[in-house]
Amino acid sequence: EVQLVESGGGLVQPGGSLRLSCTASGFTFSSYSMKWVRQAPGKGLEWISYISGSSGTIHYADSVRGRFSISRDNVKNSLDLQMNSLRDEDTAVYYCARDHYDLPYYMDVWGKGTTVTVSS
Amino acid sequence: DIQMTQSPSSVSASVGDRVTITCRASQGIADWLAWYQQKPGKAPKLLISVASTLQSGVPSRFSGSGSGTEFTLTISNLQPEDFATYYCQQANRFPLTFGGGTKVELK
């Protein structure tokens, strides 16, 4: 079964750091680009980061550039998001998502999400 | 950045109704558009890619159309499991952007 499982969410103070992980199974992880998408409470979806299968191409949304860092380990089938200098507005459910194999930038498999709360 | 504007933001409908959701892009994106369905507390689900291609397993009552800057998602014969929030997303260029969402509610 194709599956993505996020972990690492929790409560953190403003200015703090957190590292999210996403473990993939059921598919050849290295063949797929991956993304992080977040959803603030009661709000819509926001794409925040993209990484190609080889890690050769990385993109960030302006809202997180310089504070967040995406990486992957194709041996461990894992995707990470290092989040630094966290702000109240980073409070959200964070989803990892897989790009469709034939259609870049369409997300065909999603994890269930992990919740990040930034609060003092 | 490409702005995606969905309308309406919510719609009340009954089982069996036909519902149409519109998504407008601030600049042309050809047919690089996806539609997702999200139910409360769940992750989004990809319904349609490339504006009109139904994903495997998605019921045929869902259909997508459009190109350029204007797109529609139509749900024919609305079923109880279709009450959810729907998002469009442009897949033309980074930063990838979503519409604000359309909540389909029971009338």
XYZ file of N, CA and C in Angstrom:
681
model
N 0.839 -1.194 0.000
C 0.000 0.000 0.000
C 0.878 1.250 0.000
N 0.569 2.156 -0.872
C 1.289 3.428 -0.915
C 0.907 4.264 0.300
N 1.877 4.735 1.035
C 1.582 5.435 2.275
C 2.647 6.482 2.608
N 2.181 7.581 3.167
C 3.054 8.620 3.705
C 2.628 8.877 5.140
N 3.594 8.892 6.056
C 3.280 9.109 7.464
C 4.174 10.212 8.010
N 3.544 11.307 8.425
C 4.273 12.439 8.993
C 4.447 12.268 10.495
N 5.504 12.873 11.004
C 5.746 12.885 12.440
C 6.559 14.120 12.799
N 6.640 14.390 14.097
C 7.491 15.477 14.550
C 6.774 16.745 14.956
N 5.460 16.782 14.749
C 4.725 17.981 15.120
C 4.647 18.142 16.632
N 4.218 19.309 17.066
C 4.076 19.560 18.486
C 3.951 21.036 18.785
N 4.070 21.356 20.072
C 3.974 22.737 20.540
C 5.381 23.317 20.666
N 5.577 24.487 20.100
C 6.883 25.143 20.166
C 6.673 26.633 20.374
N 7.589 27.262 21.063
C 7.496 28.700 21.313
C 7.927 29.494 20.082
N 7.389 30.694 19.938
C 7.861 31.557 18.841
C 9.370 31.704 18.887
N 9.971 31.623 17.704
C 11.426 31.684 17.607
C 12.098 30.329 17.704
N 11.349 29.322 18.067
C 11.915 27.996 18.229
C 12.041 27.228 16.929
N 12.468 25.986 17.051
C 12.693 25.127 15.890
C 11.976 23.803 16.067
N 11.715 23.181 14.938
C 11.061 21.874 14.926
C 11.466 21.173 13.635
N 11.584 19.867 13.690
C 11.917 19.101 12.493
C 10.819 18.080 12.240
N 10.173 18.213 11.093
C 9.148 17.269 10.684
C 9.758 16.194 9.801
N 9.188 15.003 9.898
C 9.612 13.912 9.029
C 8.403 13.278 8.363
N 8.653 12.700 7.224
C 7.622 11.985 6.487
C 8.251 10.684 5.997
N 7.684 9.568 6.400
C 8.202 8.267 5.991
C 7.307 7.684 4.904
N 7.940 7.297 3.809
C 7.203 6.784 2.664
C 7.329 5.267 2.576
N 6.281 4.631 2.077
C 6.317 3.186 1.858
C 5.395 2.824 0.710
N 5.674 1.679 0.100
C 4.803 1.167 -0.944
C 5.103 1.660 -2.342
N 6.150 2.456 -2.491
C 6.529 2.937 -3.822
C 8.019 3.260 -3.829
N 8.572 3.432 -5.030
C 9.999 3.748 -5.174
C 10.202 5.222 -4.891
N 10.517 5.513 -3.653
C 10.554 6.889 -3.159
C 11.452 7.785 -3.999
N 12.609 7.285 -4.395
C 13.584 8.116 -5.096
C 13.093 8.575 -6.473
N 12.070 7.933 -6.981
C 11.557 8.275 -8.321
C 10.572 9.437 -8.309
N 10.215 9.903 -7.138
C 9.152 10.901 -7.022
C 9.637 12.193 -6.368
N 9.210 13.299 -6.932
C 9.352 14.575 -6.248
C 8.360 14.615 -5.094
N 8.682 15.411 -4.098
C 7.846 15.473 -2.904
C 7.616 16.928 -2.507
N 6.575 17.137 -1.736
C 6.227 18.490 -1.308
C 5.765 18.497 0.147
N 5.836 19.663 0.732
C 5.152 19.950 1.994
C 4.080 21.006 1.711
N 2.914 20.751 2.260
C 1.770 21.656 2.142
C 1.210 21.826 3.551
N 0.804 23.035 3.893
C 0.253 23.236 5.231
C -1.126 23.865 5.171
N -1.812 23.740 6.290
C -3.176 24.277 6.391
C -3.362 24.844 7.791
N -3.440 26.151 7.884
C -3.691 26.806 9.165
C -5.110 26.489 9.625
N -5.365 26.564 10.911
C -6.696 26.215 11.429
C -7.806 26.996 10.734
N -8.753 26.278 10.158
C -9.889 26.894 9.497
C -9.582 27.584 8.188
N -8.387 27.397 7.684
C -7.972 28.089 6.458
C -7.745 27.111 5.311
N -7.327 27.649 4.186
C -7.096 26.839 3.001
C -5.705 26.231 2.972
N -5.387 25.635 1.841
C -4.120 24.944 1.646
C -3.038 25.899 1.153
N -1.844 25.701 1.647
C -0.701 26.526 1.247
C 0.485 25.617 0.948
N 0.935 25.620 -0.304
C 2.168 24.909 -0.652
C 3.346 25.648 -0.041
N 4.311 24.916 0.562
C 5.442 25.602 1.164
C 6.798 25.140 0.635
N 6.917 23.886 0.162
C 8.233 23.471 -0.302
C 8.147 22.266 -1.224
N 9.140 22.175 -2.121
C 9.218 21.110 -3.122
C 10.661 20.624 -3.204
N 10.816 19.316 -3.408
C 12.145 18.765 -3.634
C 12.032 17.682 -4.696
N 12.919 17.703 -5.655
C 12.917 16.691 -6.704
C 13.452 15.366 -6.166
N 13.306 14.321 -6.962
C 13.705 12.992 -6.528
C 15.177 12.879 -6.156
N 15.999 13.591 -6.885
C 17.446 13.549 -6.647
C 17.929 14.622 -5.689
N 16.995 15.453 -5.206
C 17.302 16.622 -4.367
C 17.993 17.727 -5.154
N 18.041 17.596 -6.468
C 18.731 18.583 -7.277
C 17.978 19.884 -7.463
N 16.656 19.834 -7.286
C 15.834 21.037 -7.425
C 14.990 21.196 -6.171
N 15.042 22.373 -5.612
C 14.301 22.696 -4.390
C 13.653 24.067 -4.576
N 12.425 24.171 -4.106
C 11.715 25.450 -4.133
C 11.055 25.683 -2.781
N 10.892 26.962 -2.448
C 10.207 27.349 -1.218
C 9.216 28.462 -1.515
N 8.162 28.496 -0.727
C 7.270 29.643 -0.739
C 7.966 30.807 -0.050
N 7.623 32.007 -0.446
C 8.235 33.192 0.160
C 8.023 33.227 1.667
N 6.894 32.707 2.119
C 6.537 32.770 3.531
C 7.481 31.974 4.427
N 8.234 31.029 3.840
C 9.111 30.189 4.660
C 10.572 30.221 4.203
N 10.824 30.832 3.065
C 12.196 30.846 2.539
C 13.139 31.508 3.530
N 14.273 30.849 3.758
C 15.262 31.354 4.708
C 15.055 30.848 6.124
N 13.878 30.287 6.394
C 13.590 29.762 7.738
C 13.415 28.247 7.724
N 12.852 27.728 6.635
C 12.592 26.291 6.526
C 13.568 25.683 5.532
N 13.881 24.408 5.742
C 14.772 23.693 4.837
C 14.235 22.290 4.587
N 14.071 21.937 3.337
C 13.567 20.621 2.965
C 14.742 19.718 2.586
N 14.629 18.447 2.914
C 15.661 17.483 2.535
C 15.027 16.104 2.454
N 15.755 15.175 1.878
C 15.254 13.812 1.769
C 16.401 12.822 1.852
N 16.072 11.613 2.245
C 17.030 10.514 2.315
C 16.413 9.358 1.548
N 16.890 9.134 0.343
C 16.291 8.105 -0.517
C 16.646 6.689 -0.088
N 17.587 6.543 0.811
C 17.891 5.219 1.373
C 16.896 4.894 2.479
N 16.604 5.884 3.288
C 15.671 5.687 4.398
C 14.219 5.959 3.984
N 13.998 6.371 2.734
C 12.640 6.694 2.249
C 11.977 7.751 3.128
N 12.723 8.788 3.425
C 12.192 9.818 4.307
C 12.379 11.215 3.737
N 11.446 12.046 4.087
C 11.425 13.455 3.696
C 11.377 14.264 4.992
N 12.199 15.310 5.059
C 12.239 16.127 6.261
C 11.937 17.590 5.951
N 11.476 18.278 6.984
C 11.319 19.729 6.909
C 11.857 20.312 8.206
N 12.992 20.985 8.115
C 13.569 21.663 9.265
C 12.982 23.064 9.331
N 12.333 23.372 10.442
C 11.659 24.657 10.588
C 12.321 25.450 11.701
N 12.880 26.582 11.360
C 13.543 27.461 12.316
C 12.820 28.799 12.405
N 13.134 29.547 13.446
C 12.561 30.894 13.636
C 11.042 30.858 13.462
N 10.415 29.932 14.138
C 8.971 29.734 13.967
C 8.178 30.925 14.483
N 7.079 31.184 13.792
C 6.198 32.306 14.103
C 4.804 31.778 14.401
N 3.995 32.621 15.028
C 2.609 32.232 15.317
C 1.905 31.766 14.049
N 2.161 32.456 12.947
C 1.458 32.152 11.700
C 1.918 30.853 11.035
N 2.908 30.183 11.615
C 3.311 28.870 11.112
C 2.461 27.754 11.725
N 1.594 28.116 12.654
C 0.691 27.134 13.248
C -0.213 26.548 12.175
N -0.160 25.227 12.021
C -0.903 24.588 10.932
C -0.769 23.069 11.025
N -1.577 22.393 10.260
C -1.350 20.983 9.962
C -0.421 20.934 8.765
N 0.639 20.159 8.880
C 1.628 20.038 7.812
C 1.474 18.663 7.164
N 1.261 18.694 5.856
C 1.122 17.470 5.073
C 2.345 17.285 4.188
N 2.816 16.049 4.089
C 3.737 15.748 2.991
C 2.909 15.128 1.871
N 3.329 15.368 0.668
C 2.568 14.900 -0.489
C 3.531 14.479 -1.592
N 3.102 13.472 -2.329
C 3.898 12.958 -3.440
C 3.424 13.564 -4.750
N 4.387 13.892 -5.595
C 4.023 14.342 -6.935
C 3.570 13.157 -7.778
N 2.578 13.393 -8.612
C 2.155 12.409 -9.596
C 3.349 12.080 -10.489
N 3.552 10.788 -10.766
C 4.750 10.365 -11.498
C 4.835 11.001 -12.883
N 3.696 11.038 -13.575
C 3.690 11.531 -14.952
C 3.353 13.012 -15.069
N 2.873 13.571 -13.986
C 2.397 14.959 -14.045
C 3.025 15.751 -12.913
N 4.128 16.400 -13.181
C 4.777 17.160 -12.105
C 3.869 18.234 -11.539
N 4.010 18.399 -10.239
C 3.325 19.450 -9.486
C 1.866 19.134 -9.160
N 1.397 17.923 -9.517
C 0.104 17.453 -9.050
C 0.370 16.465 -7.920
N -0.361 16.585 -6.835
C -0.084 15.785 -5.644
C -1.086 14.656 -5.525
N -0.644 13.427 -5.789
C -1.588 12.312 -5.863
C -1.642 11.452 -4.615
N -0.684 11.582 -3.716
C -0.712 10.850 -2.455
C -0.333 11.818 -1.342
N -1.137 11.782 -0.272
C -0.926 12.689 0.854
C -0.840 11.889 2.150
N -0.046 12.395 3.072
C -0.085 11.843 4.411
C -1.279 12.386 5.170
N -1.449 11.929 6.393
C -2.581 12.379 7.219
C -2.286 13.706 7.902
N -1.015 14.109 7.909
C -0.657 15.397 8.470
C -0.149 15.307 9.903
N 0.638 16.302 10.279
C 1.108 16.438 11.650
C 0.906 17.895 12.058
N 0.469 18.105 13.284
C 0.076 19.437 13.725
C 1.218 20.157 14.416
N 1.468 21.365 13.975
C 2.468 22.250 14.580
C 1.747 23.439 15.187
N 1.997 23.668 16.470
C 1.405 24.813 17.156
C 2.531 25.692 17.680
N 2.546 26.927 17.242
C 3.559 27.889 17.688
C 2.872 28.866 18.639
N 3.243 28.782 19.892
C 2.581 29.612 20.897
C 3.447 29.705 22.142
N 3.354 30.847 22.798
C 4.085 31.015 24.052
C 3.202 30.646 25.243
N 3.422 36.004 -8.662
C 2.749 34.772 -8.301
C 1.391 34.707 -9.002
N 0.963 33.503 -9.295
C -0.350 33.310 -9.919
C -1.397 33.186 -8.817
N -2.368 34.070 -8.841
C -3.451 34.032 -7.858
C -4.593 33.183 -8.401
N -5.132 32.337 -7.550
C -6.255 31.478 -7.921
C -7.482 31.901 -7.118
N -8.542 32.232 -7.798
C -9.753 32.717 -7.150
C -10.900 31.761 -7.417
N -11.447 31.200 -6.363
C -12.571 30.274 -6.487
C -13.871 30.967 -6.137
N -14.921 30.557 -6.809
C -16.251 31.019 -6.449
C -17.261 29.920 -6.735
N -18.324 29.852 -5.908
C -18.494 30.619 -4.691
C -17.609 30.069 -3.578
N -17.574 30.747 -2.453
C -16.809 30.221 -1.322
C -17.578 29.112 -0.618
N -18.889 29.124 -0.754
C -19.701 28.034 -0.240
C -20.964 27.912 -1.081
N -21.505 26.724 -1.091
C -22.733 26.476 -1.841
C -23.558 25.455 -1.059
N -24.845 25.721 -0.949
C -25.767 24.791 -0.306
C -26.508 24.016 -1.380
N -26.521 22.727 -1.256
C -27.138 21.902 -2.284
C -27.761 20.658 -1.659
N -28.586 20.019 -2.437
C -29.257 18.802 -1.988
C -28.728 17.599 -2.754
N -28.916 16.428 -2.176
C -28.539 15.196 -2.870
C -29.269 15.154 -4.213
N -28.527 14.852 -5.258
C -29.084 14.799 -6.600
C -28.890 16.068 -7.409
N -28.490 17.152 -6.740
C -28.274 18.426 -7.435
C -27.014 18.373 -8.284
N -26.930 19.358 -9.163
C -25.728 19.602 -9.956
C -25.063 20.850 -9.393
N -23.768 20.731 -9.091
C -23.020 21.835 -8.495
C -21.855 22.202 -9.413
N -21.681 23.494 -9.624
C -20.571 23.971 -10.441
C -19.733 24.948 -9.644
N -18.433 24.720 -9.623
C -17.472 25.572 -8.924
C -16.538 26.160 -9.971
N -16.258 27.438 -9.833
C -15.392 28.123 -10.782
C -14.068 28.491 -10.145
N -13.021 28.404 -10.917
C -11.679 28.789 -10.481
C -11.067 29.659 -11.576
N -10.603 30.823 -11.176
C -9.978 31.744 -12.133
C -8.526 31.993 -11.758
N -7.659 31.938 -12.760
C -6.240 32.206 -12.555
C -5.931 33.641 -12.964
N -5.003 34.258 -12.255
C -4.672 35.656 -12.532
C -3.882 35.824 -13.829
N -3.360 34.727 -14.339
C -2.723 34.718 -15.644
C -2.889 33.335 -16.253
N -2.665 33.239 -17.532
C -2.909 31.981 -18.220
C -2.039 30.841 -17.721
N -2.669 29.694 -17.504
C -1.941 28.518 -17.036
C -2.204 27.322 -17.955
N -2.634 27.598 -19.185
C -2.988 26.511 -20.115
C -3.988 25.593 -19.405
N -3.685 24.303 -19.338
C -4.588 23.383 -18.623
C -3.919 22.790 -17.393
N -2.939 23.520 -16.856
C -2.213 23.032 -15.686
C -2.975 23.340 -14.406
N -4.065 22.595 -14.234
C -4.920 22.833 -13.088
C -5.386 21.511 -12.478
N -5.379 21.482 -11.142
C -5.873 20.321 -10.404
C -7.050 20.718 -9.539
N -7.896 19.739 -9.262
C -8.973 19.882 -8.281
C -8.789 18.835 -7.197
N -8.939 19.276 -5.949
C -8.834 18.392 -4.795
C -10.123 18.468 -3.985
N -10.425 17.362 -3.327
C -11.540 17.296 -2.384
C -10.960 17.081 -0.992
N -11.467 17.806 -0.016
C -11.024 17.615 1.357
C -12.220 17.522 2.291
N -12.238 16.478 3.063
C -13.267 16.311 4.091
C -12.688 16.697 5.440
N -13.531 17.097 6.389
C -13.038 17.589 7.687
C -12.097 16.601 8.358
N -10.951 17.120 8.788
C -9.985 16.296 9.501
C -9.202 15.326 8.640
N -9.369 15.422 7.328
C -8.698 14.504 6.411
C -7.770 15.262 5.475
N -6.861 14.520 4.861
C -5.981 15.117 3.860
C -6.743 15.338 2.562
N -6.297 16.271 1.755
C -6.914 16.443 0.437
C -6.730 15.202 -0.424
N -7.631 15.080 -1.385
C -7.590 13.974 -2.337
C -7.621 14.547 -3.742
N -6.695 14.114 -4.571
C -6.649 14.588 -5.954
C -7.805 13.977 -6.744
N -8.648 14.842 -7.312
C -9.779 14.383 -8.114
C -9.483 14.459 -9.613
N -8.963 15.602 -10.009
C -8.803 15.904 -11.429
C -7.451 16.564 -11.652
N -6.762 16.141 -12.697
C -5.506 16.765 -13.097
C -5.632 17.273 -14.527
N -4.713 18.130 -14.900
C -4.683 18.709 -16.246
C -6.078 19.178 -16.661
N -6.728 19.829 -15.737
C -8.016 20.496 -15.902
C -9.215 19.567 -16.059
N -9.022 18.401 -16.701
C -10.201 17.593 -17.009
C -9.990 16.094 -16.896
N -8.811 15.648 -16.492
C -8.523 14.211 -16.405
C -8.877 13.679 -15.032
N -9.871 12.805 -15.014
C -10.332 12.221 -13.762
C -9.299 11.216 -13.265
N -8.974 11.284 -11.984
C -8.050 10.312 -11.419
C -8.748 8.963 -11.289
N -7.943 7.915 -11.269
C -8.473 6.565 -11.143
C -9.301 6.434 -9.865
N -10.484 5.861 -10.005
C -11.336 5.634 -8.849
C -12.278 6.773 -8.523
N -12.126 7.901 -9.176
C -13.015 9.040 -8.919
C -14.296 8.853 -9.740
N -15.438 8.982 -9.106
C -16.704 8.755 -9.831
C -16.873 9.691 -11.014
N -17.546 9.186 -12.033
C -17.718 9.953 -13.270
C -18.672 11.129 -13.121
N -19.333 11.250 -11.977
C -20.182 12.436 -11.764
C -19.340 13.701 -11.573
N -18.060 13.521 -11.338
C -17.141 14.657 -11.268
C -16.582 14.927 -12.666
N -16.544 16.184 -13.045
C -15.930 16.538 -14.314
C -15.296 17.914 -14.207
N -14.245 18.111 -14.985
C -13.550 19.385 -15.003
C -13.409 19.886 -16.417
N -13.391 21.197 -16.546
C -13.222 21.788 -17.868
C -12.512 23.128 -17.730
N -12.107 23.657 -18.875
C -11.492 24.976 -18.906
C -10.058 24.944 -19.383
N -9.579 26.125 -19.680
C -8.212 26.299 -20.134
C -7.872 27.774 -20.063
N -6.609 28.067 -19.884
C -6.212 29.471 -19.840
C -6.356 30.063 -18.451
N -7.433 30.784 -18.237
C -7.628 31.425 -16.938
C -8.930 31.030 -16.240
N -9.821 30.337 -16.900
C -11.097 30.008 -16.281
C -11.373 28.511 -16.351
N -11.732 27.960 -15.199
C -11.915 26.528 -15.058
C -13.165 26.248 -14.227
N -13.751 25.085 -14.475
C -14.906 24.695 -13.676
C -14.783 23.246 -13.239
N -15.306 22.994 -12.056
C -15.510 21.646 -11.541
C -17.013 21.464 -11.412
N -17.526 20.425 -12.017
C -18.953 20.133 -11.946
C -19.169 18.795 -11.279
N -20.076 18.792 -10.332
C -20.495 17.547 -9.691
C -21.951 17.336 -10.078
N -22.190 16.307 -10.852
C -23.557 15.985 -11.275
C -24.136 14.965 -10.305
N -25.434 15.094 -10.041
C -26.089 14.110 -9.177
C -25.333 13.980 -7.848
N -25.256 15.068 -7.117
C -24.524 15.154 -5.849
C -24.922 14.031 -4.900
N -23.906 13.369 -4.356
C -24.127 12.269 -3.422
C -23.725 12.688 -2.002
N -24.248 11.987 -0.982
C -23.930 12.384 0.407
C -22.438 12.469 0.695
N -21.657 11.599 0.056
C -20.210 11.596 0.326
C -19.478 12.743 -0.372
N -20.186 13.530 -1.177
C -19.564 14.635 -1.898
C -19.551 15.935 -1.091
N -20.231 15.949 0.043
C -20.234 17.168 0.856
C -18.856 17.320 1.482
N -18.159 18.356 1.063
C -16.739 18.519 1.371
C -16.310 19.901 0.896
N -15.026 20.189 1.071
C -14.460 21.430 0.531
C -13.581 21.080 -0.663
N -13.701 21.875 -1.706
C -12.984 21.629 -2.949
C -12.002 22.777 -3.214
N -10.803 22.400 -3.618
C -9.759 23.377 -3.911
C -9.233 23.184 -5.334
N -8.985 24.286 -5.999
C -8.231 24.215 -7.244
C -6.772 24.562 -6.940
N -5.880 24.124 -7.793
C -4.446 24.391 -7.625
C -3.809 24.526 -9.002
N -3.052 25.578 -9.189
C -2.358 25.716 -10.475
C -1.022 24.957 -10.395
N -0.737 24.219 -11.448
C 0.474 23.417 -11.527
C 1.372 23.909 -12.661
N 1.227 25.189 -12.969
C 1.965 25.761 -14.087
C 3.374 26.187 -13.706
N 3.501 26.800 -12.537
C 4.811 27.291 -12.141
C 4.861 27.505 -10.638
N 6.069 27.575 -10.110
C 6.257 27.898 -8.700
C 6.169 29.407 -8.494
N 5.651 29.864 -7.371
C 5.084 29.055 -6.278
C 3.731 28.465 -6.661
N 3.563 27.186 -6.357
C 2.277 26.552 -6.588
C 1.244 27.234 -5.686
N 0.073 27.475 -6.223
C -0.930 28.199 -5.459
C -2.282 27.515 -5.559
N -3.029 27.620 -4.464
C -4.365 27.043 -4.369
C -5.410 28.147 -4.361
N -6.594 27.793 -4.797
C -7.726 28.664 -4.580
C -8.131 28.626 -3.118
N -9.014 29.521 -2.732
C -9.404 29.643 -1.341
C -10.343 28.552 -0.845
N -10.863 27.757 -1.771
C -11.737 26.652 -1.376
C -13.212 26.971 -1.555
N -13.975 25.943 -1.840
C -15.431 26.033 -1.939
C -16.027 24.926 -1.098
N -16.801 25.303 -0.113
C -17.429 24.319 0.769
C -18.797 23.964 0.218
N -19.005 22.699 -0.058
C -20.305 22.220 -0.531
C -21.039 21.665 0.682
N -22.131 22.342 1.024
C -22.882 22.007 2.230
C -24.256 21.484 1.890
N -24.821 20.760 2.838
C -26.159 20.215 2.670
C -27.190 21.313 2.905
N -28.103 21.445 1.950
C -29.135 22.470 2.073
C -30.154 22.043 3.134
